[in-house]
Amino acid sequence: MPGKTERPRRVTVDGEGPLLVEGPVEVVLEDGTVAASRRFRAAICTCRRSRTYPWCDTSHRRRARRGTT
């Protein structure tokens, strides 16, 4: 619509988890392919351990935390 101002997308950064992006969202991958999510919030993997990359599948939770035995 002409003159309609769209509010900016909100991206939430969690140092120990995925980026949470208000959707819908499209992610352009390194090879140029586009992954789309129509969900109200998408979790984008930042650790690259996800089997459903670029979407987070919580694989980051399985790694050992620093300072733990």
Short mmCIF file of C-alpha atoms in Angstrom, two decimals:
data_model
loop_
_atom_site.label_atom_id
_atom_site.label_comp_id
_atom_site.label_asym_id
_atom_site.label_seq_id
_atom_site.Cartn_x
_atom_site.Cartn_y
_atom_site.Cartn_z
CA MET A 1 0.00 0.00 0.00
CA PRO A 2 1.31 3.44 -0.83
CA GLY A 3 2.14 5.45 2.26
CA LYS A 4 1.90 2.48 4.63
CA THR A 5 4.93 2.19 6.90
CA GLU A 6 5.94 -1.36 7.72
CA ARG A 7 7.47 -1.91 11.14
CA PRO A 8 11.00 -3.31 11.17
CA ARG A 9 11.58 -7.03 11.72
CA ARG A 10 12.80 -7.89 15.18
CA VAL A 11 15.92 -10.09 15.50
CA THR A 12 16.76 -11.48 18.94
CA VAL A 13 20.38 -12.54 19.50
CA ASP A 14 21.19 -15.25 22.05
CA GLY A 15 24.90 -15.96 22.47
CA GLU A 16 24.23 -19.62 23.25
CA GLY A 17 21.48 -20.26 20.73
CA PRO A 18 19.93 -19.35 17.41
CA LEU A 19 18.94 -15.98 16.02
CA LEU A 20 15.19 -15.52 16.49
CA VAL A 21 13.65 -13.55 13.63
CA GLU A 22 10.07 -12.38 13.46
CA GLY A 23 8.60 -13.97 10.34
CA PRO A 24 7.81 -14.58 7.67
CA VAL A 25 11.44 -14.66 6.61
CA GLU A 26 13.63 -15.74 3.69
CA VAL A 27 17.26 -16.77 4.21
CA VAL A 28 19.67 -16.63 1.26
CA LEU A 29 22.29 -19.37 1.66
CA GLU A 30 25.91 -19.25 0.51
CA ASP A 31 25.10 -21.13 -2.70
CA GLY A 32 22.33 -18.66 -3.56
CA THR A 33 19.38 -20.91 -2.70
CA VAL A 34 16.60 -19.41 -0.64
CA ALA A 35 15.04 -21.07 2.41
CA ALA A 36 11.67 -19.61 3.43
CA SER A 37 9.70 -19.77 6.65
CA ARG A 38 6.16 -18.44 7.00
CA ARG A 39 6.11 -18.96 10.76
CA PHE A 40 5.55 -16.02 13.11
CA ARG A 41 9.10 -16.55 14.46
CA ALA A 42 11.99 -18.42 12.85
CA ALA A 43 15.02 -19.80 14.70
CA ILE A 44 18.09 -19.46 12.48
CA CYS A 45 21.03 -21.71 13.34
CA THR A 46 24.32 -19.96 14.11
CA CYS A 47 26.41 -22.99 15.16
CA ARG A 48 25.96 -24.94 11.88
CA ARG A 49 25.34 -28.18 13.78
CA SER A 50 21.68 -28.30 12.75
CA ARG A 51 20.52 -31.12 10.50
CA THR A 52 17.82 -28.75 9.20
CA TYR A 53 20.20 -25.83 8.46
CA PRO A 54 19.54 -22.89 8.19
CA TRP A 55 16.79 -23.60 10.73
CA CYS A 56 17.77 -24.46 14.31
CA ASP A 57 17.00 -27.97 15.56
CA THR A 58 18.60 -27.36 19.01
CA SER A 59 21.76 -29.33 18.13
CA HIS A 60 23.76 -26.58 19.89
CA ARG A 61 22.46 -27.91 23.23
CA ARG A 62 24.46 -31.13 22.88
CA ARG A 63 27.88 -29.46 22.99
CA ALA A 64 29.77 -29.27 26.28
CA ARG A 65 29.73 -25.92 28.04
CA ARG A 66 32.99 -24.24 28.98
CA GLY A 67 34.07 -24.92 32.53
CA THR A 68 31.98 -28.08 32.91
CA THR A 69 33.26 -31.60 33.35
#
